[in-house]
Coordinates of C-alpha atoms and ligand atoms in Angstrom, one line a residue:
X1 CA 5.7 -13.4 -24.6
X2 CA 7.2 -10.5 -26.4
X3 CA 10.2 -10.8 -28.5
X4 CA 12.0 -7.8 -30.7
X5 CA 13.2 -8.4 -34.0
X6 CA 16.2 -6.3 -34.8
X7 CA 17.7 -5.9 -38.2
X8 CA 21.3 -5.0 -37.7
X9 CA 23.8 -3.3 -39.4
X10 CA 22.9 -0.1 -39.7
X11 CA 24.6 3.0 -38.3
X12 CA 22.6 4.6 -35.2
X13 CA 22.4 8.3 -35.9
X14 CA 19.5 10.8 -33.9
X15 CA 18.7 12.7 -31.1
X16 CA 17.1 11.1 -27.4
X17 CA 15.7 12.5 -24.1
X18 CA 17.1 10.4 -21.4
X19 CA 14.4 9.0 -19.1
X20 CA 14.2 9.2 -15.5
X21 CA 16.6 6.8 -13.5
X22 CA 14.9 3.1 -12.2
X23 CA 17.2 3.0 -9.4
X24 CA 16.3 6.7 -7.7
X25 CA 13.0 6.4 -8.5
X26 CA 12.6 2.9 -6.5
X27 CA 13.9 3.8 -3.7
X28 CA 12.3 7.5 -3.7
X29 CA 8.7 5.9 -4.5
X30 CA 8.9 3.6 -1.2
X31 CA 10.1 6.7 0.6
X32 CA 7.0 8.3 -0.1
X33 CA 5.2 6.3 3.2
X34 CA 7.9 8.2 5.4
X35 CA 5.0 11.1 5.6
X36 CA 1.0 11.3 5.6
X37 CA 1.1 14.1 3.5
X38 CA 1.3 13.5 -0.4
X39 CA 4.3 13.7 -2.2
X40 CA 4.3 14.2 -6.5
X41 CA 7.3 12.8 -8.0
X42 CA 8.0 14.0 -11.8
X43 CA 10.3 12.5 -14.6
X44 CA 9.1 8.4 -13.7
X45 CA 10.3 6.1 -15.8
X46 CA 7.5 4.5 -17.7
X47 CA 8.9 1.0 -16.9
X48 CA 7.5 -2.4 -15.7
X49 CA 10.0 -2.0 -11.8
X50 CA 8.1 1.1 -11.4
X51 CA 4.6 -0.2 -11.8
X52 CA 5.9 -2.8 -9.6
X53 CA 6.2 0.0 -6.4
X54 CA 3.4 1.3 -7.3
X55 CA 1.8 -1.7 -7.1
X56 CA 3.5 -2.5 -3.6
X57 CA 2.3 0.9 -2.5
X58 CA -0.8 0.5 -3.4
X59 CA -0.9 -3.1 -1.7
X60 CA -0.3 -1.4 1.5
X61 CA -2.8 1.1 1.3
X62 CA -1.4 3.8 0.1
X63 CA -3.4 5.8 -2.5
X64 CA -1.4 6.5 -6.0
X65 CA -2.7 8.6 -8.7
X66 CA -0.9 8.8 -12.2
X67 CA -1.3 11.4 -14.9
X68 CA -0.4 11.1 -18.8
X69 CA 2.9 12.4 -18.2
X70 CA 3.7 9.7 -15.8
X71 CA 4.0 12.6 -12.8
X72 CA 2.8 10.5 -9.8
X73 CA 1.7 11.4 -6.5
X74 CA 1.3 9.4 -3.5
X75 CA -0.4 9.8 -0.7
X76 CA 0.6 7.3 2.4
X77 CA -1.8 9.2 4.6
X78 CA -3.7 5.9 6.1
X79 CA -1.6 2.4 4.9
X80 CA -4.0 -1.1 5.4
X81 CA -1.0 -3.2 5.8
X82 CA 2.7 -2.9 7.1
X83 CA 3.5 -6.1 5.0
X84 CA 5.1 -6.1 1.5
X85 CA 4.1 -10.0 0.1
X86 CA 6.4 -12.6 -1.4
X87 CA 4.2 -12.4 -5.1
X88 CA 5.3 -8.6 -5.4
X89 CA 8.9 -9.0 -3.6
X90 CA 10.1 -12.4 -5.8
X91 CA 9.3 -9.8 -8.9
X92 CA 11.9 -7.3 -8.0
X93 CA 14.6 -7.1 -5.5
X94 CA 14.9 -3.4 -4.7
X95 CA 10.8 -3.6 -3.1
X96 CA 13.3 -4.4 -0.5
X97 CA 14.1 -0.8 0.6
X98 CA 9.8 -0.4 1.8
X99 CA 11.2 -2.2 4.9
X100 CA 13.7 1.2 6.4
X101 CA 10.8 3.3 5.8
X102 CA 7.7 1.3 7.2
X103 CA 10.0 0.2 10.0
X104 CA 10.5 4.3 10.7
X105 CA 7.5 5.5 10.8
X106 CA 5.2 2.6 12.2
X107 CA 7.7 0.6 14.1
X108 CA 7.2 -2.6 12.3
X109 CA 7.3 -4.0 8.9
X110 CA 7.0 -7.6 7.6
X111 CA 8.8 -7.9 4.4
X112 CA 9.5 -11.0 2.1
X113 CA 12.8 -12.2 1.3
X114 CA 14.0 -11.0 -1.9
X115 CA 15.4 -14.4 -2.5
X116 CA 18.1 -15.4 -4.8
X117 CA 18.4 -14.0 -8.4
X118 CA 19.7 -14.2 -11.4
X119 CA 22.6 -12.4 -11.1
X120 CA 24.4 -13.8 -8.0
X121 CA 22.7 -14.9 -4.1
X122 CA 22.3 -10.9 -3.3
X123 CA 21.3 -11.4 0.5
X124 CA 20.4 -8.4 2.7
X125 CA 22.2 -9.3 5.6
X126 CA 24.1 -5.8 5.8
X127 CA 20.6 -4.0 5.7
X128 CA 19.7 -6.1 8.6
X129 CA 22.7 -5.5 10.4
X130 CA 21.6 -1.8 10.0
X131 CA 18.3 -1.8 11.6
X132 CA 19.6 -4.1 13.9
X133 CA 21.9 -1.5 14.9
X134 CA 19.4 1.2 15.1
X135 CA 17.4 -0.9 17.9
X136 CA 15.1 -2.9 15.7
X137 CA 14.2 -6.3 16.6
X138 CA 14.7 -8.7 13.5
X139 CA 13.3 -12.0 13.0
X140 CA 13.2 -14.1 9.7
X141 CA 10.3 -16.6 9.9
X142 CA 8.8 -18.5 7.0
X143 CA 10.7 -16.8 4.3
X144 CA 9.9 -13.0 5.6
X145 CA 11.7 -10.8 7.5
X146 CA 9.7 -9.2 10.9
X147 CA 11.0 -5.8 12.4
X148 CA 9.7 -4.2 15.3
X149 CA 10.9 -1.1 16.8
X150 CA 7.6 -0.5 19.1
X151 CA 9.4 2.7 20.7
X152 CA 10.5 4.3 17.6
X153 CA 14.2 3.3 16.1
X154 CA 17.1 5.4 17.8
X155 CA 20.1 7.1 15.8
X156 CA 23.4 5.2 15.9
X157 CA 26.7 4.9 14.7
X158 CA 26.8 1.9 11.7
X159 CA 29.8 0.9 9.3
X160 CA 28.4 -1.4 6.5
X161 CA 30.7 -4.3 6.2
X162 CA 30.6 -3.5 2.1
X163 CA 29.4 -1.2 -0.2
X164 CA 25.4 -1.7 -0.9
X165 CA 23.1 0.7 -2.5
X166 CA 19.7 -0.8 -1.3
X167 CA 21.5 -1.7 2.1
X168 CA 22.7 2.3 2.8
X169 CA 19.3 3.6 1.1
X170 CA 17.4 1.2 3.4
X171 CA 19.2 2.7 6.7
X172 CA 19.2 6.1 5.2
X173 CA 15.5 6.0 5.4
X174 CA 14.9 4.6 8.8
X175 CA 17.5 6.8 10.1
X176 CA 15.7 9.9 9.1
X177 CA 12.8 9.4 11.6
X178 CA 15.2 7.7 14.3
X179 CA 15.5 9.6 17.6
X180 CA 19.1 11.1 18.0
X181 CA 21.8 11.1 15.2
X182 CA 22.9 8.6 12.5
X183 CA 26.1 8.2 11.4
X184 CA 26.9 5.9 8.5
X185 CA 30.2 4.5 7.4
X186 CA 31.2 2.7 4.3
X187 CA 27.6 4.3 2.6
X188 CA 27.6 3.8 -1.4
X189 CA 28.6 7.1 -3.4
X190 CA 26.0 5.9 -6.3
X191 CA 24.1 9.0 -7.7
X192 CA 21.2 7.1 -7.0
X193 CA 21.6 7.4 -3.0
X194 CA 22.2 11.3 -3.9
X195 CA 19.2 11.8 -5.2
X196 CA 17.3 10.2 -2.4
X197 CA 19.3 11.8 0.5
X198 CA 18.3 15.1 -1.5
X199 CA 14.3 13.8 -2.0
X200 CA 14.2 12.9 1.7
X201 CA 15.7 16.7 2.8
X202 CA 12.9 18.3 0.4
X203 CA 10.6 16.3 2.6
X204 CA 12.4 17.9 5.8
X205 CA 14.5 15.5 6.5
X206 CA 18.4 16.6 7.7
X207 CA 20.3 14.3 5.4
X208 CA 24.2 15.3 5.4
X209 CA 27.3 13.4 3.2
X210 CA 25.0 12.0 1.2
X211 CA 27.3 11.2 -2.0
X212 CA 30.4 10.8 0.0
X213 CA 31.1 7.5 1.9
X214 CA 29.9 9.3 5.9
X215 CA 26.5 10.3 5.9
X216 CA 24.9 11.6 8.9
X217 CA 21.5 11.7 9.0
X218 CA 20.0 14.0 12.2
X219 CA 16.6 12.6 13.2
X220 CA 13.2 14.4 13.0
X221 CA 9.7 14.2 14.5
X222 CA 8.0 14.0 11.5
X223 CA 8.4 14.8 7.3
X224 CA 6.1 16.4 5.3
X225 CA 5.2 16.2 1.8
X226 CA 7.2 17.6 -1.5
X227 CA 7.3 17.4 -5.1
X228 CA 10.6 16.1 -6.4
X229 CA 12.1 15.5 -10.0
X230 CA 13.8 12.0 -10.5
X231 CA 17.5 12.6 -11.7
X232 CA 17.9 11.4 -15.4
X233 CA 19.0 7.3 -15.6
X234 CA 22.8 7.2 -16.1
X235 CA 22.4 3.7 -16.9
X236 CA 20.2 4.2 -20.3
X237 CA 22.3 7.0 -21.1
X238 CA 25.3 4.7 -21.2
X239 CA 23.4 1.9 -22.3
X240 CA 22.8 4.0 -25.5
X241 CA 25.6 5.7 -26.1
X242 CA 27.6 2.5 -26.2
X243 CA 25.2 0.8 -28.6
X244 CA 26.0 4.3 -30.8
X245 CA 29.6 3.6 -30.3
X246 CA 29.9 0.0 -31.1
X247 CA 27.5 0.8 -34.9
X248 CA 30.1 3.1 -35.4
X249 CA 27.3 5.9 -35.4
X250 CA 26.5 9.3 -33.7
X251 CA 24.0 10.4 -30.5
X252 CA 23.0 13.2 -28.7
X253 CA 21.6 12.7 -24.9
X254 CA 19.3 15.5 -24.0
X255 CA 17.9 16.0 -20.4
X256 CA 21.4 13.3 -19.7
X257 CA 23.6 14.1 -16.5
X258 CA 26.9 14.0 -17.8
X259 CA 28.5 14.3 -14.4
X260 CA 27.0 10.8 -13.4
X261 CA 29.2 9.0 -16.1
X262 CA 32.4 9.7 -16.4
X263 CA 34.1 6.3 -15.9
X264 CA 31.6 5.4 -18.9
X265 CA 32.6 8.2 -20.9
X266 CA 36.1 7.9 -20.4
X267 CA 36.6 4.3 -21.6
X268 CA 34.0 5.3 -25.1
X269 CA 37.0 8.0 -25.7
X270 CA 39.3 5.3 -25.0
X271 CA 37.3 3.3 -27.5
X272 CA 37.9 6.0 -29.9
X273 CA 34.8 8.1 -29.7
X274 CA 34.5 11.2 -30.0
X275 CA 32.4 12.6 -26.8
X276 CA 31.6 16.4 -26.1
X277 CA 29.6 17.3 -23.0
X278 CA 27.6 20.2 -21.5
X279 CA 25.5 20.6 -18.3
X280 CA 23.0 18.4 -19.5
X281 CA 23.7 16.9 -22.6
X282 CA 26.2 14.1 -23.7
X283 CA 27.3 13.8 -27.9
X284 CA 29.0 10.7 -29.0
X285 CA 30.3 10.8 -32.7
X286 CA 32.6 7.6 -34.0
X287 CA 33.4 9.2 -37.2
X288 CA 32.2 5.6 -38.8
X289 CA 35.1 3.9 -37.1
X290 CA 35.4 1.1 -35.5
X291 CA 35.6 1.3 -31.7
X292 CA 39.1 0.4 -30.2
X293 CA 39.0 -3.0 -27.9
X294 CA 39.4 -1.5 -24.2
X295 CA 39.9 -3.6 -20.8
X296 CA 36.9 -2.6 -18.3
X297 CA 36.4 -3.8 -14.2
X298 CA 34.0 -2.9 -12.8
X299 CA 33.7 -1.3 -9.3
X300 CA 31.3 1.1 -6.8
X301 CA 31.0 4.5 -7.6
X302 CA 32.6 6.4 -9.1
X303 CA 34.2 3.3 -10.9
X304 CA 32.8 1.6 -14.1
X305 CA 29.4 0.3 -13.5
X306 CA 28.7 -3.3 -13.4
X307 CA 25.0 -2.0 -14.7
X308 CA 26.7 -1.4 -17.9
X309 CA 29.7 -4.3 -18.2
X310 CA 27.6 -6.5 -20.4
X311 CA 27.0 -3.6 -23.0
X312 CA 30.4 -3.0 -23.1
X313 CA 31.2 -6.4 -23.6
X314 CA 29.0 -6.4 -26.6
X315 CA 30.8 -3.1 -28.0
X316 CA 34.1 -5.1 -27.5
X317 CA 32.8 -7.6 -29.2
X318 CA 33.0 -6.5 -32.3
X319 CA 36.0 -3.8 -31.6
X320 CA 39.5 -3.9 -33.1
X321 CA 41.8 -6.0 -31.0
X322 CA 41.5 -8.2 -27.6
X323 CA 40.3 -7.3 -24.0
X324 CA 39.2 -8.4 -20.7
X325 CA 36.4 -7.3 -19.0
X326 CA 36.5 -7.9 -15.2
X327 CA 33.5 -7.4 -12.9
X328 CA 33.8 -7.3 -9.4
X329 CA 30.2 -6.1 -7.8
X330 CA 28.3 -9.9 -8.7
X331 CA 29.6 -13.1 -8.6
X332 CA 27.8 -14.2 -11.5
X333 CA 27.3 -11.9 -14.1
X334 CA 28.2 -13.1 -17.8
X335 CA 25.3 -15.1 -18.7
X336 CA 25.0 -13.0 -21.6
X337 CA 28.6 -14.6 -22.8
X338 CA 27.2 -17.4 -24.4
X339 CA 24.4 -15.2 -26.2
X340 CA 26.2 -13.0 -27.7
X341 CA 28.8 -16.3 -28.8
X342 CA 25.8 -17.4 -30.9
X343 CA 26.0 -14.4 -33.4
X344 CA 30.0 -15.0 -33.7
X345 CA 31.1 -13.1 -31.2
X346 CA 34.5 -14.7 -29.5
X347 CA 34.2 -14.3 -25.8
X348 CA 35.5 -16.9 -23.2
X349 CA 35.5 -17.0 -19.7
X350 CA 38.4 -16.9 -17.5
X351 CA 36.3 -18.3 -14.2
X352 CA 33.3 -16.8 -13.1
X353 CA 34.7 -13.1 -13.1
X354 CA 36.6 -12.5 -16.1
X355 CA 35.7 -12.4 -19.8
X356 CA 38.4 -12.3 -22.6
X357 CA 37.2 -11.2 -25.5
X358 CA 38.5 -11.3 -29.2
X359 CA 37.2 -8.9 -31.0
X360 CA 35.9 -9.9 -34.4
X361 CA 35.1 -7.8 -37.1
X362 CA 31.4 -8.5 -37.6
X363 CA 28.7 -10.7 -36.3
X364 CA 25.8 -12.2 -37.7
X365 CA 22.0 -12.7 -36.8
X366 CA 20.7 -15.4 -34.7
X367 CA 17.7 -16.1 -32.2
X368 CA 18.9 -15.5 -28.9
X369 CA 17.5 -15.2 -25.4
X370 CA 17.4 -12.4 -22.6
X371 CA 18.9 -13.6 -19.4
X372 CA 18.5 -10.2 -17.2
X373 CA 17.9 -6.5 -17.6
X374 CA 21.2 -5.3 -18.5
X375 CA 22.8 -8.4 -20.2
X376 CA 19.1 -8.3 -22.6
X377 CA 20.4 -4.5 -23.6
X378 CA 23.9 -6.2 -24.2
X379 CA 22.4 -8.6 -27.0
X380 CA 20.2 -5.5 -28.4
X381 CA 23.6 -4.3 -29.3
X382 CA 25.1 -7.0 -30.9
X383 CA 22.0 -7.3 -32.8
X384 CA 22.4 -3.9 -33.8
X385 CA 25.6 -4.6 -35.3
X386 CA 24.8 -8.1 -36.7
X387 CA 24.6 -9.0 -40.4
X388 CA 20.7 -10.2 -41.0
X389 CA 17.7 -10.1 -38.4
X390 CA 17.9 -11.5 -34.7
X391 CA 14.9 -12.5 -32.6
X392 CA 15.4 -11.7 -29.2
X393 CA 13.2 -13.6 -27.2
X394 CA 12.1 -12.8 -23.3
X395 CA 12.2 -9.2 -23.3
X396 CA 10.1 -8.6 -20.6
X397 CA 13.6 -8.4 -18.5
X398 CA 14.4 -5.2 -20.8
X399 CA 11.0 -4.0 -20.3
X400 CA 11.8 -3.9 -17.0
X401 CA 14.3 -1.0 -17.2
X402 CA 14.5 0.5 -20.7
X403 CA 11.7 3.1 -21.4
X404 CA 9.8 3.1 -24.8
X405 CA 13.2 1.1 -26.3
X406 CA 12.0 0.2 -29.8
X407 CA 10.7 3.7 -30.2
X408 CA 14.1 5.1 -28.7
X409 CA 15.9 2.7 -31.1
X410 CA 13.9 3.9 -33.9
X411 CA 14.4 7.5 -33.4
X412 CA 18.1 6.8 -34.0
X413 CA 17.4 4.9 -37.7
X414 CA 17.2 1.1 -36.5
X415 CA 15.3 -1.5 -37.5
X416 CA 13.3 -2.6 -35.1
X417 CA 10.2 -4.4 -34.2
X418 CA 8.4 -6.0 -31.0
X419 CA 6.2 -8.8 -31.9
X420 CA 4.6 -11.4 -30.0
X421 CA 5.3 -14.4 -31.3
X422 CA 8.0 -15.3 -33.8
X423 CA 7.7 -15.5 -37.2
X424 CA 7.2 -19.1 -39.5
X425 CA 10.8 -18.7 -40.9
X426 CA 14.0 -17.9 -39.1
X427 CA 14.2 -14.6 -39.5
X428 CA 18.2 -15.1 -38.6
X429 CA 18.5 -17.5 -41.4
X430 CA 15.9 -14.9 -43.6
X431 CA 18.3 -12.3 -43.0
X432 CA 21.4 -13.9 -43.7
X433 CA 20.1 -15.5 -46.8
X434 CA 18.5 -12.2 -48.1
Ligands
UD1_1 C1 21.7 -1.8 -6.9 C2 21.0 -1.5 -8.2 C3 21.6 -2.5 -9.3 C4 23.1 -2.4 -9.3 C5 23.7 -2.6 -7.9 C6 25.2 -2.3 -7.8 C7 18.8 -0.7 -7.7 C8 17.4 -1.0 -7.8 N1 19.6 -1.7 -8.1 O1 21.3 -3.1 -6.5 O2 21.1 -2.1 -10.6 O3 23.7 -3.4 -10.1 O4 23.1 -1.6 -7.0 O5 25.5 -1.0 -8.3 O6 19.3 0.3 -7.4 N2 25.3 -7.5 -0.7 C9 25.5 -8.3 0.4 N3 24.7 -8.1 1.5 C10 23.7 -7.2 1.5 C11 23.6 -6.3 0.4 C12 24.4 -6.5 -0.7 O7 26.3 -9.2 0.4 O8 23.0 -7.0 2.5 C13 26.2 -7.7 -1.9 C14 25.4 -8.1 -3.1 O9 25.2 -9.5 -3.2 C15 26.3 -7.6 -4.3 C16 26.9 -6.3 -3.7 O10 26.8 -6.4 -2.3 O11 27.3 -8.5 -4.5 C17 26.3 -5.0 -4.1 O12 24.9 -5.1 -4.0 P1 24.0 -3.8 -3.8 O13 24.9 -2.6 -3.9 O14 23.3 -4.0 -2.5 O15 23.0 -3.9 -5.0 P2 21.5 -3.6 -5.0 O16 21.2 -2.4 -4.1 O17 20.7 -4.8 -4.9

């Protein structure tokens, strides 16, 4: 199992291309079986989720062809199966949103339960709800859920009982081939449904709202194929530009969408940073000081993200003063607490939703151990900071959603390494010794 070895304490300084965002690119790749025709997708993440879909889609019969620059296309002309299995579902959550689509255009899908996860229960009874309402009949049998819609789904009016990204991206889907109009209320504002409301109108669907918390979605016979480019991953782009913040260094984002992150980039000038913006290009510069301690909750879009709470948790960490970090989207989210308390860090929970934190003025190296995809990035940063070298073992869960990271880390002066198995001595008590 891989592990990275991080030797912290130096300033991150250098210049990035933001990659291609996880969470548009999901949904969009199971969109593709909306249409026989083929559709090419540029700007994919090169990630381990991704080859995850394509995986799926290829499971169901659907023919994928990648290039060297990771353009894909897919071509769902003839699919095998309507049936996305346990073995790929357990693996990742969001294979979840194949069901709107398979359910639109064949009238039936049989898709395993995502099951319970690390990061809270997560059930999908409001994407249920929402095929439900457009006149799908639903069944959950022996851990899988069974839709059938044998005369097509029909366009209705739905109100989602709380905000869900994979729950309005699911229903956006099915609603596009529905007969009759769609109206939904309540929909997420995430970027990430943007995108996809504007993927599925280059494939002729009529998508409307999209962004806003009404969509209307206007059914159509039938959509036809499209190429599409993957908006850029606000999430790495924050995910980086924190970890700049919190070594007191300097970044520029190229190919970044500003726009997508402002709640983000308003608490990193709160933390004292220094952040200039143009159309597609973010700079950070702390000056070499030491970030500011600032209070975060997290909330649906255009709030702060809960995607990027435990990274800046890390950052306040090791800022100047105390702060409380509040997250409101999971129920149990702060796993990475007791982590990042292992390199000195003086965090303590306040029940399962709030964090105090104490910031201290350094921390120092120890093994630690990644718990999820974003609260792994959050112990890359304290590592970053940390006095000596840290082992961070299980990083499959930040392969999962951080491109190329040890050469992205790199590029910006760190020292970093991914090995595979960890070395005789403790390279936290090497580090701190040497
Ligand atoms: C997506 C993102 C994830 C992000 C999350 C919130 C992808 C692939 N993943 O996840 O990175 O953290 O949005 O921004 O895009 N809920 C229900 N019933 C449902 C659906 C959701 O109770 O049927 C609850 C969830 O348990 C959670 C909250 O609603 O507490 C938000 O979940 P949701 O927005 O659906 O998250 P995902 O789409 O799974």
């Amino acid at each position: 199992m891989d592990k990275l070895l991080i030797a912290g304490g130096k300033r991150l300084s250098g210049t990035l291309r933001v990659s291609g965002a996880k969470n548009s690119a999901l949904p969009i790749l199971a969109g593709c079986v909306l249409t026989p025709e083929p559709v090419a997708l540029d700007n994919l993440p090169h990630l381990h989720d991704v080859t995850t879909m394509l995986e799926l889609l290829g499971c169901l019969g659907a023919e994928v062809v990648v290039d060297e620059k990771m353009r894909v296309e897919v071509s769902a002309r003839h699919l095998d199966q309507l049936c996305a299995p346990y073995e790929l579902v357990k693996t990742m959550r969001a294979s979840f949103v194949v069901m709107g689509p398979l359910l639109a255009r064949f009238g039936e899908a049989e898709v395993s339960l995502p099951g319970g996860c690390a990061i809270g229960a997560r059930p999908v009874d409001q994407h249920l709800k929402a095929f439900e309402a457009l006149g799908a009949d639903i069944e959950v049998r022996d851990g899988y859920v069974i839709g059938r819609a044998p005369d097509g789904l029909t366009g209705a009016d739905f109100r989602f009982d709380l905000v869900t990204v994979g729950g309005t991206q699911n229903l956006l889907m099915a609603a596009t081939l529905a007969r009759g109009t769609t109206r939904i209320g309540n929909a997420a504002c995430e970027p990430e449904v943007k995108d996809l409301g504007d993927f599925l109108n280059a494939m002729g669907a009529r998508v409307s709202g999209h962004g806003t918390p009404e969509i209307v979605v206007e059914g159509v016979d039938a959509l036809h194929g499209c190429t599409y480019r993957i908006m850029p991953d606000r999430v790495e782009a924050g995910t980086y530009l924190i970890a700049a913040a919190a070594t007191r260094g300097r970044i520029r984002l190229n190919q970044a969408a500003p726009d997508t992150l402002s709640a983000v980039l308003d608490k990193l000038r709160e933390a004292g940073a220094d952040v200039s913006t143009g159309e597609d290009w973010i700079e950070l510069d702390m000056h070499g000081r030491r970030p500011v301690a600032v209070d975060v909750e997290t909330a649906v879009y255009p709030g702060f993200p809960t995607d990027m709470q435990a990274q800046f948790l890390a950052l306040n960490a090791v800022a100047d003063g105390d702060s409380t970090i509040t997250e409101t989207i999971f129920e149990n989210r702060f796993m990475h607490v007791q982590e990042i308390n292992r390199l000195g860090a003086r965090i303590e929970l306040d029940g399962p939703s709030r964090a105090r934190v104490h910031g201290v003025d350094t921390l120092k190296a120890a093994p630690v151990m990644a718990t999820d995809l974003r609260a792994s990035f959050s112990l890359v940063v304290a590592a970053l900071v940390a006095e000596g070298t840290t082992l961070i073992d299980r990083i499959y869960h930040i392969d999962r959603g951080y491109e190329t990271i040890e050469e992205k880390l790199s590029q910006l002066g760190a020292d970093v390494q991914r090995v595979s198995r960890a070395p005789a001595r403790s390279p936290a008590r090497a580090g701190a010794s040497g």
